[in-house]
XYZ file of C-alpha atoms in Angstrom:
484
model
C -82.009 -73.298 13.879
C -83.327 -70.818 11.306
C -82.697 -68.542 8.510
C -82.217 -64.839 9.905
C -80.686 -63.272 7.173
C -80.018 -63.550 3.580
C -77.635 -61.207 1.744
C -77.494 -60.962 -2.073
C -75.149 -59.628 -5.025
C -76.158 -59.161 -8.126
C -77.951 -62.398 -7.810
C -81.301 -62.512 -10.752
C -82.824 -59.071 -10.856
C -81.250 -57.831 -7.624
C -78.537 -55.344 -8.694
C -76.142 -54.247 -6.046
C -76.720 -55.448 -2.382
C -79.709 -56.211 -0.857
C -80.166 -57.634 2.555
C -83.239 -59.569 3.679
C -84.081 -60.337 7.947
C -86.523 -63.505 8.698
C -88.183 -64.419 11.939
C -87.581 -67.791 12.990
C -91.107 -68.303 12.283
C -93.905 -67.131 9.448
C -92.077 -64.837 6.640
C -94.052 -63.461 4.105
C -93.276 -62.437 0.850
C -95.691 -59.857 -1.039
C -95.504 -57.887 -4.079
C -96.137 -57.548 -7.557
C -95.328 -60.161 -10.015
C -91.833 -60.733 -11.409
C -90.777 -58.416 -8.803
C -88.172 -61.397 -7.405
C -90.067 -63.155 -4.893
C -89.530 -66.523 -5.902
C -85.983 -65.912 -6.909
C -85.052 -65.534 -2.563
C -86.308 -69.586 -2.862
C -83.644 -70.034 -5.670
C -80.901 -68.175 -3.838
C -81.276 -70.777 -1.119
C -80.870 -73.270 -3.381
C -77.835 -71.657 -5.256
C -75.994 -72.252 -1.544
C -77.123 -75.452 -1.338
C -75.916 -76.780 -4.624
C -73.774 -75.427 -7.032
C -75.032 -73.509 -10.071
C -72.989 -71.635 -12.476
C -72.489 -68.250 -12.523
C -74.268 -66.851 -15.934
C -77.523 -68.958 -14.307
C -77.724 -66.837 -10.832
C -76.059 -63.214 -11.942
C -78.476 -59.873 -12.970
C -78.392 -59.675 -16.691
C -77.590 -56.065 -16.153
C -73.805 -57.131 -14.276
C -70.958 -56.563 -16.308
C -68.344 -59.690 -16.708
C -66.188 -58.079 -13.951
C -68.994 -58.014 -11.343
C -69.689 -60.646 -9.158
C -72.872 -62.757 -7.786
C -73.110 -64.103 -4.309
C -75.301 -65.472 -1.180
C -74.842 -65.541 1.959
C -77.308 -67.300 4.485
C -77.218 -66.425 8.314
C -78.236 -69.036 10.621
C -79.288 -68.576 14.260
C -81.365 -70.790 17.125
C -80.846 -71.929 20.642
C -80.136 -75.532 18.781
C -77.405 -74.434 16.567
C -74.285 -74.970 18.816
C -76.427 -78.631 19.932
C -76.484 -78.973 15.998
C -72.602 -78.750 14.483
C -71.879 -80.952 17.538
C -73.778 -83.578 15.757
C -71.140 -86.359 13.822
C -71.624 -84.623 10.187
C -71.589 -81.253 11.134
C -68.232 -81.279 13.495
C -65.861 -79.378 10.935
C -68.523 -75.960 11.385
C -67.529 -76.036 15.676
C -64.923 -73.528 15.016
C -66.788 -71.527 12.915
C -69.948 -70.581 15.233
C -69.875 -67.006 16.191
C -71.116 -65.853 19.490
C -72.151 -62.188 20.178
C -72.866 -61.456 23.341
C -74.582 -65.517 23.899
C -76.084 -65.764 20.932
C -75.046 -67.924 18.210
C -74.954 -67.644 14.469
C -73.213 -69.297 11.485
C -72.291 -67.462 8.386
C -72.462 -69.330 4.705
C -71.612 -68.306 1.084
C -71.516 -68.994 -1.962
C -69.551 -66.838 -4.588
C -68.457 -66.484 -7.885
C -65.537 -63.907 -6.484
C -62.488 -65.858 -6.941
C -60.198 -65.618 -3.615
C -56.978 -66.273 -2.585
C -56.577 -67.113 1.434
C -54.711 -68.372 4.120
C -56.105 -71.093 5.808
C -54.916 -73.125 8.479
C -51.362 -71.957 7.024
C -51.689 -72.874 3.731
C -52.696 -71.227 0.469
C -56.360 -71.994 -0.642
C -57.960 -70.973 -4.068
C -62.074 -70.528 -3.296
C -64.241 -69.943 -6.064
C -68.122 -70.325 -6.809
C -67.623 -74.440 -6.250
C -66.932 -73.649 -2.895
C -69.176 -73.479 0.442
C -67.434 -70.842 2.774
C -68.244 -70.086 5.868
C -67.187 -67.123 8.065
C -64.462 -68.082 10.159
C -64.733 -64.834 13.993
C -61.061 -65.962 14.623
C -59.453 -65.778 10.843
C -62.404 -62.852 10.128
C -62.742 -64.209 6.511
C -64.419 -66.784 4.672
C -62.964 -70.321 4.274
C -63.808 -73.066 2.779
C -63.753 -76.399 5.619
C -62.590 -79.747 4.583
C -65.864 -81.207 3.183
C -68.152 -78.465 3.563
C -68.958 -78.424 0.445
C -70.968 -82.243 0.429
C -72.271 -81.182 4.224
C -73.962 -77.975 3.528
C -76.874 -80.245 2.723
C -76.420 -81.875 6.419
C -77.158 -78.369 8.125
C -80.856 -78.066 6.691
C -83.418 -79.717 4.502
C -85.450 -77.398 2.403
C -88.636 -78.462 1.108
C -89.864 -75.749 -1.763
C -93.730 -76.228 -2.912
C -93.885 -74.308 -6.513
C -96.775 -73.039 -7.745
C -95.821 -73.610 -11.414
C -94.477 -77.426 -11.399
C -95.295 -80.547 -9.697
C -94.946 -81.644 -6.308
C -93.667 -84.988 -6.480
C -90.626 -84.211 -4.144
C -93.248 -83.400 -0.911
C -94.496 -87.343 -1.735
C -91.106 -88.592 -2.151
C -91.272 -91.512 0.882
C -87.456 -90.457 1.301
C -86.914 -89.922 5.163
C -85.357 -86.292 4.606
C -88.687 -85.229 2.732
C -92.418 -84.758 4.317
C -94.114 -87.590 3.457
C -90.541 -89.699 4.315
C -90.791 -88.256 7.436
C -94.600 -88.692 8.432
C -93.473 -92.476 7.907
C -91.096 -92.510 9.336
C -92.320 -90.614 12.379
C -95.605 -92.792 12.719
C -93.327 -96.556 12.211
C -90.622 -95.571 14.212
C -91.314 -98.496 16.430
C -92.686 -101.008 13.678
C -89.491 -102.890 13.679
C -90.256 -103.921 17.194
C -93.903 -105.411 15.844
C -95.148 -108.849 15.420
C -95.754 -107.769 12.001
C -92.245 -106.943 10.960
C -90.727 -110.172 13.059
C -93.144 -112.483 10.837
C -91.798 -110.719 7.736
C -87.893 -111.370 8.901
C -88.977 -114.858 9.179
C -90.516 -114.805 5.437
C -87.666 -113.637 4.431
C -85.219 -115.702 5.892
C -87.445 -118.759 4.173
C -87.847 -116.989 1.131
C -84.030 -116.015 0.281
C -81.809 -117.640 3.034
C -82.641 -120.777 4.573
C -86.050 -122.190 2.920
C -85.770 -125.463 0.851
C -86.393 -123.993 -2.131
C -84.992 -120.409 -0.766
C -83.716 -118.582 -3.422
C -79.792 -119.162 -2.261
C -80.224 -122.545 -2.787
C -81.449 -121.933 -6.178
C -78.102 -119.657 -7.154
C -76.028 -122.387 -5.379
C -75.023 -123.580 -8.797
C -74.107 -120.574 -10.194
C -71.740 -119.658 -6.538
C -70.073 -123.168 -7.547
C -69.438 -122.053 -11.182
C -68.173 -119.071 -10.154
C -66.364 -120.305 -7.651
C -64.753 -123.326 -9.410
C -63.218 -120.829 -12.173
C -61.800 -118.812 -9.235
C -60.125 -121.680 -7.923
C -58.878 -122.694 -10.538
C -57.528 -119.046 -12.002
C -57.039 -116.904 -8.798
C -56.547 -119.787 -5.893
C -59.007 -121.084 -3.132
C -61.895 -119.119 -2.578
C -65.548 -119.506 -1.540
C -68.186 -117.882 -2.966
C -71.741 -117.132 -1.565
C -74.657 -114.970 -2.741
C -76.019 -113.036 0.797
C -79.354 -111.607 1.153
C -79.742 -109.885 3.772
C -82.887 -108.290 5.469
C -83.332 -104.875 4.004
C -83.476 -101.813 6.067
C -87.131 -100.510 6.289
C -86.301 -97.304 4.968
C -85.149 -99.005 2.001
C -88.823 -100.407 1.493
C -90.403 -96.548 2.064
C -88.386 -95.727 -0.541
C -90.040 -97.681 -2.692
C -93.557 -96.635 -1.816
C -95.982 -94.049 -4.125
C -99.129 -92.287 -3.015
C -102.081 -93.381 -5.152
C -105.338 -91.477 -5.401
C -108.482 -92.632 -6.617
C -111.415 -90.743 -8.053
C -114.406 -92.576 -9.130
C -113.128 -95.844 -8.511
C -110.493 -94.720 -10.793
C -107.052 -95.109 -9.255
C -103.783 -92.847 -10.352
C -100.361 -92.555 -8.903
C -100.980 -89.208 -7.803
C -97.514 -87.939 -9.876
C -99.721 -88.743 -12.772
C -102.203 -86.201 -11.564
C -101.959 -82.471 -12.540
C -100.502 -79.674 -10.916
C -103.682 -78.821 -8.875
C -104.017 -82.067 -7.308
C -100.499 -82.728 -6.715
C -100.324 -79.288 -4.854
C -103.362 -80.339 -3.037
C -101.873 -83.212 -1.718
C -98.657 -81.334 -1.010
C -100.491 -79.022 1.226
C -102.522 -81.887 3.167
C -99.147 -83.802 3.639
C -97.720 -80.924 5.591
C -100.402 -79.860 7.229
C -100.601 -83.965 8.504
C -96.731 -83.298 9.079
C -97.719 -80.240 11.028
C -99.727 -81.978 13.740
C -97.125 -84.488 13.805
C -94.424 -82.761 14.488
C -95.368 -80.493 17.208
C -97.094 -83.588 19.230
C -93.484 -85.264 19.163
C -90.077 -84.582 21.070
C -87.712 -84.506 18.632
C -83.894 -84.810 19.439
C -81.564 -82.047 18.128
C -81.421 -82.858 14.334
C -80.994 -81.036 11.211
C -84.354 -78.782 10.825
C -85.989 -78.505 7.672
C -87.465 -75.363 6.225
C -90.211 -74.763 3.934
C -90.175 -72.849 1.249
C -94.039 -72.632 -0.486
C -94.991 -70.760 -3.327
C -98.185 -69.525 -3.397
C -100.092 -71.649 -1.134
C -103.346 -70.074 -2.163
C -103.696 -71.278 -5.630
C -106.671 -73.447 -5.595
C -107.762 -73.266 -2.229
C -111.230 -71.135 -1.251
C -110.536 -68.369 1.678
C -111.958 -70.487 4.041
C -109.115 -73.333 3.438
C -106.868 -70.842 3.341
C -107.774 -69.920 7.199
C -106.986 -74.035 7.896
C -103.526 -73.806 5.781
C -102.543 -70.729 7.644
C -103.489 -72.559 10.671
C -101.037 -75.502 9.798
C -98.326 -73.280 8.711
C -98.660 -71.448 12.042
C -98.391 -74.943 13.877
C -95.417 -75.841 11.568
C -93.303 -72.810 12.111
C -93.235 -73.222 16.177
C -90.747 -75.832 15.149
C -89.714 -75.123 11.516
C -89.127 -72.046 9.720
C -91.367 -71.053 6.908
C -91.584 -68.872 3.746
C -94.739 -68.133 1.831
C -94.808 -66.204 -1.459
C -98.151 -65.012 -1.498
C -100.844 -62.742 -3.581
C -103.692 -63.319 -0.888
C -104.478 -61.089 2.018
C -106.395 -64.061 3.486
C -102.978 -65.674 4.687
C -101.969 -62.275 6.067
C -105.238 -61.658 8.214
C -103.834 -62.819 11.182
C -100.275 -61.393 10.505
C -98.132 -61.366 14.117
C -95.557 -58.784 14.674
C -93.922 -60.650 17.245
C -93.501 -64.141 15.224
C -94.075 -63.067 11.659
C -91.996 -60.746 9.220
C -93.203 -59.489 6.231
C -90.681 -58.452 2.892
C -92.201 -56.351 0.003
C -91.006 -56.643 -3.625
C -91.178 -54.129 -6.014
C -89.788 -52.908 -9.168
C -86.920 -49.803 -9.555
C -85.917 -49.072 -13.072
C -86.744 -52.287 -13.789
C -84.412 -53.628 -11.016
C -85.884 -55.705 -8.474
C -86.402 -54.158 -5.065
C -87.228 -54.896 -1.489
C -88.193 -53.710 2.078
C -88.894 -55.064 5.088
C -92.790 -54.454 5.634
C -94.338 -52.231 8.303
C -96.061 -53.885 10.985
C -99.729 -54.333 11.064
C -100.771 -52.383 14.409
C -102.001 -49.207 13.223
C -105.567 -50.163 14.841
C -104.175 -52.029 17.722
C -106.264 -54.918 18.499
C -108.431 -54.655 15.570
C -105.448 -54.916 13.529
C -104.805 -56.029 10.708
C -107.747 -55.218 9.114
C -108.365 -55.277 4.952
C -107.771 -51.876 4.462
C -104.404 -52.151 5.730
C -103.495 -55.725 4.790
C -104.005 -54.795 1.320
C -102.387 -50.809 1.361
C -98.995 -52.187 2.979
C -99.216 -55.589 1.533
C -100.285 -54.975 -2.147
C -99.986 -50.964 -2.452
C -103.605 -51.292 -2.670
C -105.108 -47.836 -1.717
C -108.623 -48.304 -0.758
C -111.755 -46.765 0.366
C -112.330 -48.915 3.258
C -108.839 -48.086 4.478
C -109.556 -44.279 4.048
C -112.802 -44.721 6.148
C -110.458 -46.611 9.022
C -107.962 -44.465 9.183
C -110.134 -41.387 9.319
C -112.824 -43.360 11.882
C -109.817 -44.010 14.320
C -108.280 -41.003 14.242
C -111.607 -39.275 15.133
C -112.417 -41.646 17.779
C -109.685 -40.612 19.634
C -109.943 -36.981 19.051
C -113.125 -37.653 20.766
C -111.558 -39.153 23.366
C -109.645 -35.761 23.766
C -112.618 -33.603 23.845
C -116.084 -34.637 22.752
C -116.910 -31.481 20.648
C -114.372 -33.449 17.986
C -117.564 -35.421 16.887
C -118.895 -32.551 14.864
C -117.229 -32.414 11.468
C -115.912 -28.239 12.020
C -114.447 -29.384 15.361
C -112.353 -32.076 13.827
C -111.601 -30.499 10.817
C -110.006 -28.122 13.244
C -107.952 -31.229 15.072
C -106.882 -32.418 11.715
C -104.948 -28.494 11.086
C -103.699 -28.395 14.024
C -101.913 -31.674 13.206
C -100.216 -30.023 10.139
C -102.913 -31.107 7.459
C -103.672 -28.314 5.606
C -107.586 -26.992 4.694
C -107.076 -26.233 1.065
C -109.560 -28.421 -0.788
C -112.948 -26.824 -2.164
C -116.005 -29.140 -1.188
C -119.095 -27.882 -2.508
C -121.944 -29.204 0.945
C -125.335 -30.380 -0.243
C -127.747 -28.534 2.384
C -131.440 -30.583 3.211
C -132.676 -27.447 1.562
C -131.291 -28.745 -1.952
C -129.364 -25.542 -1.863
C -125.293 -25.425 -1.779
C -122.502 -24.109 -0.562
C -118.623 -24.024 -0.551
C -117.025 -25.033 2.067
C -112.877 -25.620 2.639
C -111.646 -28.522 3.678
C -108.496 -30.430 4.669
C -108.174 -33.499 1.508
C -109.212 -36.017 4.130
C -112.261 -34.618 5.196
C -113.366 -34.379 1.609
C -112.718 -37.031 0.695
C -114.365 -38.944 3.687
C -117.582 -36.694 2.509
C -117.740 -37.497 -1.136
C -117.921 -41.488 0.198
C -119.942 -40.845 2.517
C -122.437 -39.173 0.484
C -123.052 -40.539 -2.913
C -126.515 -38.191 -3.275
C -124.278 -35.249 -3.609
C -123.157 -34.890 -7.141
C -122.329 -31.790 -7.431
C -118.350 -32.835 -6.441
C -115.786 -34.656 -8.959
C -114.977 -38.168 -7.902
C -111.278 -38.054 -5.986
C -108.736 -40.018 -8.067
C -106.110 -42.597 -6.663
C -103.756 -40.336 -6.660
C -105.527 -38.225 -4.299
C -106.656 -41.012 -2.247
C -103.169 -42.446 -1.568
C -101.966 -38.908 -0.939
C -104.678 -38.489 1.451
C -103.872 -41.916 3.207
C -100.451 -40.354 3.712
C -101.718 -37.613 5.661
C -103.855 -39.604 7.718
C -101.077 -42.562 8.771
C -98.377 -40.281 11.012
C -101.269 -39.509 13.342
C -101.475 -43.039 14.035
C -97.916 -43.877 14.358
């Protein structure tokens, strides 16, 4: 099961509606800063538990407007899933179009007044709702509220706080569930069978167990029940505790020379660090093992490239990419080292940008411009970042004339292609003053493109004005729709 869509109202600095479409595998989020990227982690959240409504709304809304999220969930697994004993009351929710599955969830600070199951129902921002195909509204399920948490785990990685929940030993986070994973048959060992027998000695049945030690107290107790209440026995019981129950108890210490820290004493880098290595470990795990249908958990990580060099950003992108063949993931991200080996089949890609000071975003164009030499730099960082660069100019224009060659070989020669590029609907109105071997000079007219390729190409001539970004992205423009 996975996250295919997210809708938002007026939720942060997304005024209005805005709709957001995931893969079931890599998503990437790119953009500026403050432009609402991390907010998409927090509207996940907001479903999950409740959150008042002047927390979540735009600060631009008025007190009449409202704030909402809705989450779309799809997978082969999902039907296997709400058959599973917690998630039973969603069954008659699951929508089928056409064989495939989805389940639609909201939360909303709209105030509604329904029908449900015959009776009147008030639903307001403490409730889950989920889309009911038959009824075609939202309704609120007996309990859905305290199972919303049963459909999915998230685990969120910040880049600006600790990361003490990825090393909680917990079995619904990462490290809970590497331990779990690797002990699953522990309880079967000699090891564990000598420790029951400890234990029994030790608190049940030993001669100086510790029942035996409390027996005086039971017969206090017991005597003033007797004597107030009526016969009646009482016994202190120690049973074996679950092993889960000891994980629980567990820390991950680190030690630097010879120095050892509980490693949520460490700071932010290190803890990160570790957060990182624990699902990468979690990542090998997980897709050597045959997991029954359970609830799947989802990442949500926040700049993954803070502290890491480029070349352990290749290995993290490697572990994501392992990860999200069985779990969903979401990277915020600044580097175009995680989006080198961008796939338009299993990855998306959603820009953020600012709008009158609005939050904004798109789904990003696909990287296959240079087909299998995509993506390269110059286009990682002009679609990812808005970055208009040189070395994008020079690909663009290098492609394009490749396969005008292709076409006819007299395209090599710069009048020939300058020629193709016209007849394409680029226009030859730019002034390029040529430096001849002579040291002489001439005028010459040519499309912005071809200029521009010249003036890069040939730093010795000085006798042009440098292009400015504006002209460069302008010229990008003209150069892309021969591509596409």
């Amino acid at each position: 099961m996975y996250i295919s869509k997210i809708a938002l109202i007026n939720f942060k600095g997304f005024k209005g509606e805005h709709i957001l479409n995931f893969d079931k595998g890599l998503n990437f989020f790119v953009g500026d800063n403050n432009c609402g990227k991390s907010s998409i982690f927090e509207a996940v959240e907001f479903v999950r538990t409740k959150r008042l409504r002047e927390e979540v709304i735009t600060k631009t809304a008025t007190d009449k407007e409202i704030v909402s999220v809705e989450m779309e969930f799809k997978g082969d697994d999902l039907q296997l899933l709400i058959e599973t004993e917690p998630l039973k009351k969603y069954q008659s929710y699951l929508i089928d179009t056409n064989g495939e599955k989805s389940l639609r969830v909201m939360r909303s600070s709209q105030e509604n007044k329904i029908l449900q199951d015959k009776k009147p129902k008030e639903l307001s921002i403490s409730n889950v709702r989920v889309f009911n195909p038959s009824t075609n509204q939202f309704e609120n399920p007996t309990g859905a509220d305290n199972t919303i948490t049963a459909l999915f785990d998230a685990q969120f990685v910040w880049a600006d706080s600790n990361s003490s929940e990825v090393t909680d030993f917990s079995k619904t986070k990462i490290c809970g569930k590497i331990i779990n994973t690797i002990t699953k048959d522990f309880i079967n060992s000699g090891t564990w069978k000598n420790f029951a027998r400890v234990h029994e000695k030790t608190f049940v049945n030993g001669e100086q167990s510790l029942a035996k030690v409390l027996k005086p107290i039971e017969k206090k107790i017991q005597d003033i029940l007797c004597d107030q209440y009526g016969e009646t026995e009482v016994r202190f019981t120690f049973s074996l505790p679950e092993l889960e129950n000891f994980f629980k108890m567990g820390t991950i210490d680190l030690s630097e020379n010879g120095i050892e820290t509980k490693s949520s004493e460490k700071g932010t880098g290190m803890q990160r660090a570790l957060a990182l290595a624990l699902i990468q470990v979690y990542a090998d795990i997980s897709s050597s093992s045959n997991r029954e249908v359970s609830k799947p958990i989802i990442f949500f990580i926040d700049e993954p490239e803070t502290f890491l060099h480029p070349r352990a950003q290749n290995k993290l992108l490697d572990a994501l990419e392992k990860i999200s063949e069985k779990s969903q993931v979401f990277v915020v991200t600044h580097s175009p080292y995680l989006l080198k080996k961008f796939k338009k089949e299993t990855h998306s890609m959603n820009i953020f940008s600012k709008e009158n000071g609005l939050n904004k975003v798109e789904q990003g164009k696909e990287f296959d411009l240079f087909g299998v030499s995509s993506p390269t730099w110059g286009e990682i960082n002009y679609y990812a970042f808005g970055v208009s660069s040189t070395e994008f100019h020079n690909e663009l224009y290098g492609f394009i004339q490749a396969k005008a060659i292709l076409e006819d070989e007299k395209n090599y020669y710069e009048e020939n292609f300058e020629q193709y590029l016209v007849g394409k609907g680029i226009n030859q109105d730019q002034m390029y003053i040529h430096l001849k071997k002579d040291g002489t000079t001439e005028e010459k007219k040519q499309t912005l493109p071809t200029k521009i390729r010249n003036i890069i190409h040939h730093p010795e001539n000085t006798y042009n004005k440098k292009f400015t970004n504006s002209e460069l992205r302008t010229s990008i423009e003209l150069l892309i729709p021969l591509l596409i």
